[in-house]
mmCIF file of C-alpha atoms in Angstrom:
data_model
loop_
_atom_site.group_PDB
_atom_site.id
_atom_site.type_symbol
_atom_site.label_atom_id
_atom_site.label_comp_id
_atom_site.label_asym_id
_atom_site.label_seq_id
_atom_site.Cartn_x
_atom_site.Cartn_y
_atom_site.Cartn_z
ATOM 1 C CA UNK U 601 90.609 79.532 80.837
ATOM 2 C CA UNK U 602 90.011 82.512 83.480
ATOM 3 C CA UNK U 603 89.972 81.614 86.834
ATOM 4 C CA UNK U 604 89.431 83.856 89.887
ATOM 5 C CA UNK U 605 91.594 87.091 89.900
ATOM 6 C CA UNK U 606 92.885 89.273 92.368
ATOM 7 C CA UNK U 607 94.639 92.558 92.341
ATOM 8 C CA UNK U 608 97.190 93.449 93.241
ATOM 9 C CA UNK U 609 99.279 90.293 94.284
ATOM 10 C CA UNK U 610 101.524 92.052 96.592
ATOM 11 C CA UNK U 611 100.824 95.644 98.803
ATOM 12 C CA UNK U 612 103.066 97.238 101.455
ATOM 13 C CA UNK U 613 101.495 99.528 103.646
ATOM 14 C CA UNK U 614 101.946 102.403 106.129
ATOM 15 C CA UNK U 615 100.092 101.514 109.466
ATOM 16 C CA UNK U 616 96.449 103.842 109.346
ATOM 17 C CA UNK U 617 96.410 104.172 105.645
ATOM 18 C CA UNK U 618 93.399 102.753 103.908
ATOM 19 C CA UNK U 619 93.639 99.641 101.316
ATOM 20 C CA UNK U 620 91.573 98.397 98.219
ATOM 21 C CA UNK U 621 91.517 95.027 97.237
ATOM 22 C CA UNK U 622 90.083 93.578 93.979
ATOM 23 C CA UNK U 623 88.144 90.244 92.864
ATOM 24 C CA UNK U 624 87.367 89.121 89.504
ATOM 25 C CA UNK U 625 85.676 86.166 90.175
ATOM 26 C CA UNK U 626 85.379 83.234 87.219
ATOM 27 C CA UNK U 627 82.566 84.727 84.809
ATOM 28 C CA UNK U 628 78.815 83.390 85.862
ATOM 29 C CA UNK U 629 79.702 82.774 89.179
ATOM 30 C CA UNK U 630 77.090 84.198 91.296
ATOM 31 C CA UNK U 631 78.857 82.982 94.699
ATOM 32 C CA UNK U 632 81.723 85.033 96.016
ATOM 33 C CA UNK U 633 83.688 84.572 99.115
ATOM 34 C CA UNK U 634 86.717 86.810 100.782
ATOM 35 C CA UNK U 635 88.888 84.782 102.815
ATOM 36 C CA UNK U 636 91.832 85.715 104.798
ATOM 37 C CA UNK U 637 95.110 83.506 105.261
ATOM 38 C CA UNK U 638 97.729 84.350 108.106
ATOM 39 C CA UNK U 639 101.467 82.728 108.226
ATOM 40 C CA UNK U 640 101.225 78.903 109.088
ATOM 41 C CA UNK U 641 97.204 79.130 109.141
ATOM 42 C CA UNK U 642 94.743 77.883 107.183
ATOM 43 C CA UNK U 643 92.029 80.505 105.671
ATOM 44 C CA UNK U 644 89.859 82.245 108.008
ATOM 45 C CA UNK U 645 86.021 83.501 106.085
ATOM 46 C CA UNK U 646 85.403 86.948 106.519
ATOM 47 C CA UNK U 647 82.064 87.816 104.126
ATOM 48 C CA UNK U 648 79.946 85.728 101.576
ATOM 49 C CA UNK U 649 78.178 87.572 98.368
ATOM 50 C CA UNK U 650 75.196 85.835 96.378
ATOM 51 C CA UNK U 651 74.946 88.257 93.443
ATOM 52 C CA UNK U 652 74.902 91.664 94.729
ATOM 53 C CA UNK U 653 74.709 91.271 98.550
ATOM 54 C CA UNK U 654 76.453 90.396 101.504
ATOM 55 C CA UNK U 655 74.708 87.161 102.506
ATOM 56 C CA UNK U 656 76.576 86.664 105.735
ATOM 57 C CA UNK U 657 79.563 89.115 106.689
ATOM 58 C CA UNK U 658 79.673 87.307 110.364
ATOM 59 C CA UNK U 659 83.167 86.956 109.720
ATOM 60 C CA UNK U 660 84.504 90.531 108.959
ATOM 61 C CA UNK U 661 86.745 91.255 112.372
ATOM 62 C CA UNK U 662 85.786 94.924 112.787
ATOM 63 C CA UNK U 663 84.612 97.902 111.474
ATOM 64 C CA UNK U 664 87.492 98.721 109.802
ATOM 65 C CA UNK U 665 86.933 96.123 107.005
ATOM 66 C CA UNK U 666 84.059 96.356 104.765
ATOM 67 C CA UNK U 667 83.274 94.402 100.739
ATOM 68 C CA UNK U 668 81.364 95.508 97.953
ATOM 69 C CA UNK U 669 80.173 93.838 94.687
ATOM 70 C CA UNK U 670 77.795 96.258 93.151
ATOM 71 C CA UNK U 671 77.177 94.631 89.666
ATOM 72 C CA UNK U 672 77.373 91.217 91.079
ATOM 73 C CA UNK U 673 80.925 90.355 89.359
ATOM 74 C CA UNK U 674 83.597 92.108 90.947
ATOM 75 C CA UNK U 675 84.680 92.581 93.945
ATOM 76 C CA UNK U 676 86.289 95.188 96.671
ATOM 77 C CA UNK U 677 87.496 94.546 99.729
ATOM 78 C CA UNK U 678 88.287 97.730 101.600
ATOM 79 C CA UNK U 679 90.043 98.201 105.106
ATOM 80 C CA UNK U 680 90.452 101.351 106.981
ATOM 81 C CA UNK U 681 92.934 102.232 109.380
ATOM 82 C CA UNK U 682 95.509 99.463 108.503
ATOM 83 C CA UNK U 683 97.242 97.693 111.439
ATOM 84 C CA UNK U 684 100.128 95.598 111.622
ATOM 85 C CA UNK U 685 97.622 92.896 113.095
ATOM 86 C CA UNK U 686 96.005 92.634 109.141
ATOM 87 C CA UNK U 687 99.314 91.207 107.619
ATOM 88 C CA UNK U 688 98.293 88.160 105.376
ATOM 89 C CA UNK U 689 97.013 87.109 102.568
ATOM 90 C CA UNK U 690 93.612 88.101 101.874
ATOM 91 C CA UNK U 691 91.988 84.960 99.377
ATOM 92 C CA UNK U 692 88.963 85.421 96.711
ATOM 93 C CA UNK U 693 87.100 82.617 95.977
ATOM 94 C CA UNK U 694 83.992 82.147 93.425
ATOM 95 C CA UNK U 695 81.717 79.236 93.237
ATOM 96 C CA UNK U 696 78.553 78.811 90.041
ATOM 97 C CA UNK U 697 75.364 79.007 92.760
ATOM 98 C CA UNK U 698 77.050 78.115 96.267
ATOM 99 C CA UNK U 699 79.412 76.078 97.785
ATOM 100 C CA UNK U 700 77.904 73.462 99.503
ATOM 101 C CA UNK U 701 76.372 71.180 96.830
ATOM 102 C CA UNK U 702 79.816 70.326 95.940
ATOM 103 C CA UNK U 703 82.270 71.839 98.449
ATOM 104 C CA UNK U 704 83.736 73.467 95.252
ATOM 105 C CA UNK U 705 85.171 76.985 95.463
ATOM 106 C CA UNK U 706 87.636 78.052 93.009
ATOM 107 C CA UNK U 707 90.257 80.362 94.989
ATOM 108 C CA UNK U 708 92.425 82.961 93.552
ATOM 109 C CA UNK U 709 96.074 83.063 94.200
ATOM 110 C CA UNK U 710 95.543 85.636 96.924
ATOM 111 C CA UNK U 711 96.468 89.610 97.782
ATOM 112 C CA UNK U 712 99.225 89.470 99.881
ATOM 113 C CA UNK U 713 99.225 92.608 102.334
ATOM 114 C CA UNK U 714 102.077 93.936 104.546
ATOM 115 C CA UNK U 715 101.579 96.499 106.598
ATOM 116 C CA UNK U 716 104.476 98.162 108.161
ATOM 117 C CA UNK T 959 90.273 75.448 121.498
ATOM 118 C CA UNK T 960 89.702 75.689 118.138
ATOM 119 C CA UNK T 961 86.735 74.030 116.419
ATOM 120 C CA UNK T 962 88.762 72.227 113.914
ATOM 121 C CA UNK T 963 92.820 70.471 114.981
ATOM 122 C CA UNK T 964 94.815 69.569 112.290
ATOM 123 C CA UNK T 965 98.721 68.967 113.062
ATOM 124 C CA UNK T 966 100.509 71.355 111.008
ATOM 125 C CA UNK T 967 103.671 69.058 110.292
ATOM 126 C CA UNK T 968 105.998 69.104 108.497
ATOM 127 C CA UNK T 969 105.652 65.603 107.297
ATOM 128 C CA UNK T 970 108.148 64.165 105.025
ATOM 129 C CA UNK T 971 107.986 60.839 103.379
ATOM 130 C CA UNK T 972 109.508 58.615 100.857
ATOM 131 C CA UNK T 973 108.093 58.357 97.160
ATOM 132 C CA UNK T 974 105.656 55.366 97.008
ATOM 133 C CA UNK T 975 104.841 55.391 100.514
ATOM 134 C CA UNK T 976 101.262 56.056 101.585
ATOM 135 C CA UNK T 977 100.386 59.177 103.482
ATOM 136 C CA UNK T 978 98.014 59.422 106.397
ATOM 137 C CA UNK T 979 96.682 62.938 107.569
ATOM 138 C CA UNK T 980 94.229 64.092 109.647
ATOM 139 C CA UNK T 981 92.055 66.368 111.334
ATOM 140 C CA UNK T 982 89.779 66.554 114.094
ATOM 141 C CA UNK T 983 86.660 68.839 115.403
ATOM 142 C CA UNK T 984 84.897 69.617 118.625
ATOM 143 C CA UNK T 985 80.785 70.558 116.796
ATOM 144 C CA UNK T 986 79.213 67.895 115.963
ATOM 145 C CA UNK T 987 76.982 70.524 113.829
ATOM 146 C CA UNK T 988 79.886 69.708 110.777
ATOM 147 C CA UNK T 989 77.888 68.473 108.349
ATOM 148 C CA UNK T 990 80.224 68.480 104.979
ATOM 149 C CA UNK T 991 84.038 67.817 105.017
ATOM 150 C CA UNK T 992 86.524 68.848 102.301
ATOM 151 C CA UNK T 993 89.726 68.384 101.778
ATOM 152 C CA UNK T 994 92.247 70.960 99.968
ATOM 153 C CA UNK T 995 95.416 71.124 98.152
ATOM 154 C CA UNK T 996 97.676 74.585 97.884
ATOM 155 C CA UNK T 997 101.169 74.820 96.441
ATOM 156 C CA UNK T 998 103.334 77.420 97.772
ATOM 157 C CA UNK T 999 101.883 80.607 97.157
ATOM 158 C CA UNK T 1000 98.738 79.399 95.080
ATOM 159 C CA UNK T 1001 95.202 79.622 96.490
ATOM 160 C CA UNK T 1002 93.823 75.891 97.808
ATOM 161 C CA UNK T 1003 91.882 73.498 95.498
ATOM 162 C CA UNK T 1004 89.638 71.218 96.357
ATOM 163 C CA UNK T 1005 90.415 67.491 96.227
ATOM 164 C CA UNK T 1006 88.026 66.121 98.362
ATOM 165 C CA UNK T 1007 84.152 66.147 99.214
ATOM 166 C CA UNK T 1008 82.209 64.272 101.892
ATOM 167 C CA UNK T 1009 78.966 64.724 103.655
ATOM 168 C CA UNK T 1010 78.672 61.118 105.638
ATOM 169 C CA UNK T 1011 80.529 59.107 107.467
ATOM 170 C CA UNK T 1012 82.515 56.249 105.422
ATOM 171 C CA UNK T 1013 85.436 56.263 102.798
ATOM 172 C CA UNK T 1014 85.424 57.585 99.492
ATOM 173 C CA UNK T 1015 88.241 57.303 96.517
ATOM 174 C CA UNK T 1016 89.345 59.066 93.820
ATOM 175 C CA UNK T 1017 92.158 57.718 92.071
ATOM 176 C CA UNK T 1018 94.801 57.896 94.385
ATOM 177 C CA UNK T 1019 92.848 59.770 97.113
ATOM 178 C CA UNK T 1020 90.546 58.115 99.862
ATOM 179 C CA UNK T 1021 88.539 60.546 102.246
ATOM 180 C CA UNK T 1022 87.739 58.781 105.491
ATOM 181 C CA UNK T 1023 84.471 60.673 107.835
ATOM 182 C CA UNK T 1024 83.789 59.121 110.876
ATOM 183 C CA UNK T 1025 81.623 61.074 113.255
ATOM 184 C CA UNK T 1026 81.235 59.578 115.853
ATOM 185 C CA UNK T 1027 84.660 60.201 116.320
ATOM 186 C CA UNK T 1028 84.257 63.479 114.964
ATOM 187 C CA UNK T 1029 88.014 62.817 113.310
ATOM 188 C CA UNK T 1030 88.639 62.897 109.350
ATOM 189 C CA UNK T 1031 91.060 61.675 107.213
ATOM 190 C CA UNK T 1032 93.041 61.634 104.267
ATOM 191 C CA UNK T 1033 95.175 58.741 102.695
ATOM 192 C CA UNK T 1034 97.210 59.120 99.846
ATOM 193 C CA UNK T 1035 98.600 56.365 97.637
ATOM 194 C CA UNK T 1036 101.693 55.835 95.616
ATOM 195 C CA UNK T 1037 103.000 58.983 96.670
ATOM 196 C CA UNK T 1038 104.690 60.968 94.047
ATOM 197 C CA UNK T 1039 106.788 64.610 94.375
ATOM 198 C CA UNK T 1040 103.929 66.500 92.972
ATOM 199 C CA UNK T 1041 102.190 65.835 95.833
ATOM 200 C CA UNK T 1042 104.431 67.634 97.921
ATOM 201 C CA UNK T 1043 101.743 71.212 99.083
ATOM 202 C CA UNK T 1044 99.935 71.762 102.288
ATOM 203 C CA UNK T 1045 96.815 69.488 102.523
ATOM 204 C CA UNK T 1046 93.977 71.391 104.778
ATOM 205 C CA UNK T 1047 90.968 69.818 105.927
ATOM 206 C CA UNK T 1048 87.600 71.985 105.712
ATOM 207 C CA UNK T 1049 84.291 71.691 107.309
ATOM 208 C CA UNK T 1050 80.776 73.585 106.991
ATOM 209 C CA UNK T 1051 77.671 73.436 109.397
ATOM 210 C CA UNK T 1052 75.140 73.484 106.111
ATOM 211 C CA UNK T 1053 76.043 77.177 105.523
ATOM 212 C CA UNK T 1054 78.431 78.898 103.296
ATOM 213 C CA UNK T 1055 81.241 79.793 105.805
ATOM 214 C CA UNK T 1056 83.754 76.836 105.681
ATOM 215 C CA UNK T 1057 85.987 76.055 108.537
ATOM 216 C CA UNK T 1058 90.312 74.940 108.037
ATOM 217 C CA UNK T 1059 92.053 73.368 109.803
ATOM 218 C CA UNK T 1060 95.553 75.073 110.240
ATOM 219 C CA UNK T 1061 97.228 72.270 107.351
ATOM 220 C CA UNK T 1062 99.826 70.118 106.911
ATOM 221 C CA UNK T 1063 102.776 70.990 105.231
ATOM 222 C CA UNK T 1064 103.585 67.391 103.169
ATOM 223 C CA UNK T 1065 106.998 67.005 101.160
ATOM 224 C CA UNK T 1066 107.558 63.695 99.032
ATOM 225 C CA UNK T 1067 110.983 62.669 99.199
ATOM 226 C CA UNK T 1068 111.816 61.352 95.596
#
């Protein structure tokens, strides 16, 4: 079956040039989370979606990084401005309603960015 | 400090042998504790769910809370090479945003 899926699996970046990276979350999941992973640390939340909106985006660092999910399926997560500082792995997770009834989110295999 | 300690190995032990790994937190506002697998350049799954203090098993897998203690654990049994990932512990205050520990890298020596 589909699980969650994320495009593309590897980027390499210019420092200042802009990024786009994509979610498909597992179909019927109304729950989306962006996640972000650096070396030798566990993942770090950066924004929540229920359906269409951002239900808590406490953890997005800066300005420079902003998500959308306009049809309530798939997902963008966009950052401006790269800087050598956003090197990781950037994880997409979906869940059927939310996450804590069961503790169960269903993670992708992650965008892993470099920027140089 | 961070709100969630979890030593990040690397821990290596025999085939058979039980493991033992752990994690502790500082906010006592934790409410629900996970545990999750992740292979080498997978994304974690979730092996684990707890929301009170006291052991729970599944198959070989036993979740330990204890908050008084604040500390967490996970014990696994009869150890086998597939187990060999990075285990990370993960908390939530009631909310959607779950907190990791930094994991520990586990290999199974066959």
């Amino acid at each position: 079956g589909a699980g969650v899926s994320q495009t593309p699996s590897n980027k390499v970046t210019e420092k200042g040039k802009y990024v786009e990276l994509r979610c498909d979350p597992i179909s019927g999941h109304t729950a989306l989370y962006w996640y972000r992973q650096s070396l030798g640390q566990g993942p770090e939340f950066l924004i929540y979606f229920q359906g269409t909106g951002a239900a808590d985006d406490s953890g997005l660092p800066n300005d420079r990084f902003f998500a959308v999910r306009p049809e309530g399926s798939v997902s963008t997560l966009k950052i401006q401005r790269t800087e050598r500082g956003d090197s990781a792995v950037y994880l997409c997770a979906s869940s059927p309603t939310s996450g804590i009834s069961t503790g169960e989110l269903f993670f992708g295999e992650g965008s892993r960015l470099t920027v140089l | 400090q961070k709100e969630v300690e979890q030593d990040p190995g690397p821990l290596s032990v025999p085939e058979g042998a039980i493991v033992s790994l752990n994690c502790t937190y500082s906010n006592s506002a934790f409410q629900y504790f996970m545990w999750y697998r992740q292979y080498s350049r997978k994304g974690p799954e979730l092996l684990m769910y707890t929301y009170s203090s006291g052991n729970k098993e599944d198959g070989r897998f036993t979740a330990q809370v204890d908050k008084s203690s604040k500390y967490i654990s996970l014990f696994i049994r009869d150890s086998q090479p597939s187990d060999s990932a990075t285990y990370l512990c993960a908390m939530n205050k009631g909310n959607e945003k779950l907190t990791f520990g930094t994991g520990t890298r586990l290999t199974i020596i066959p």
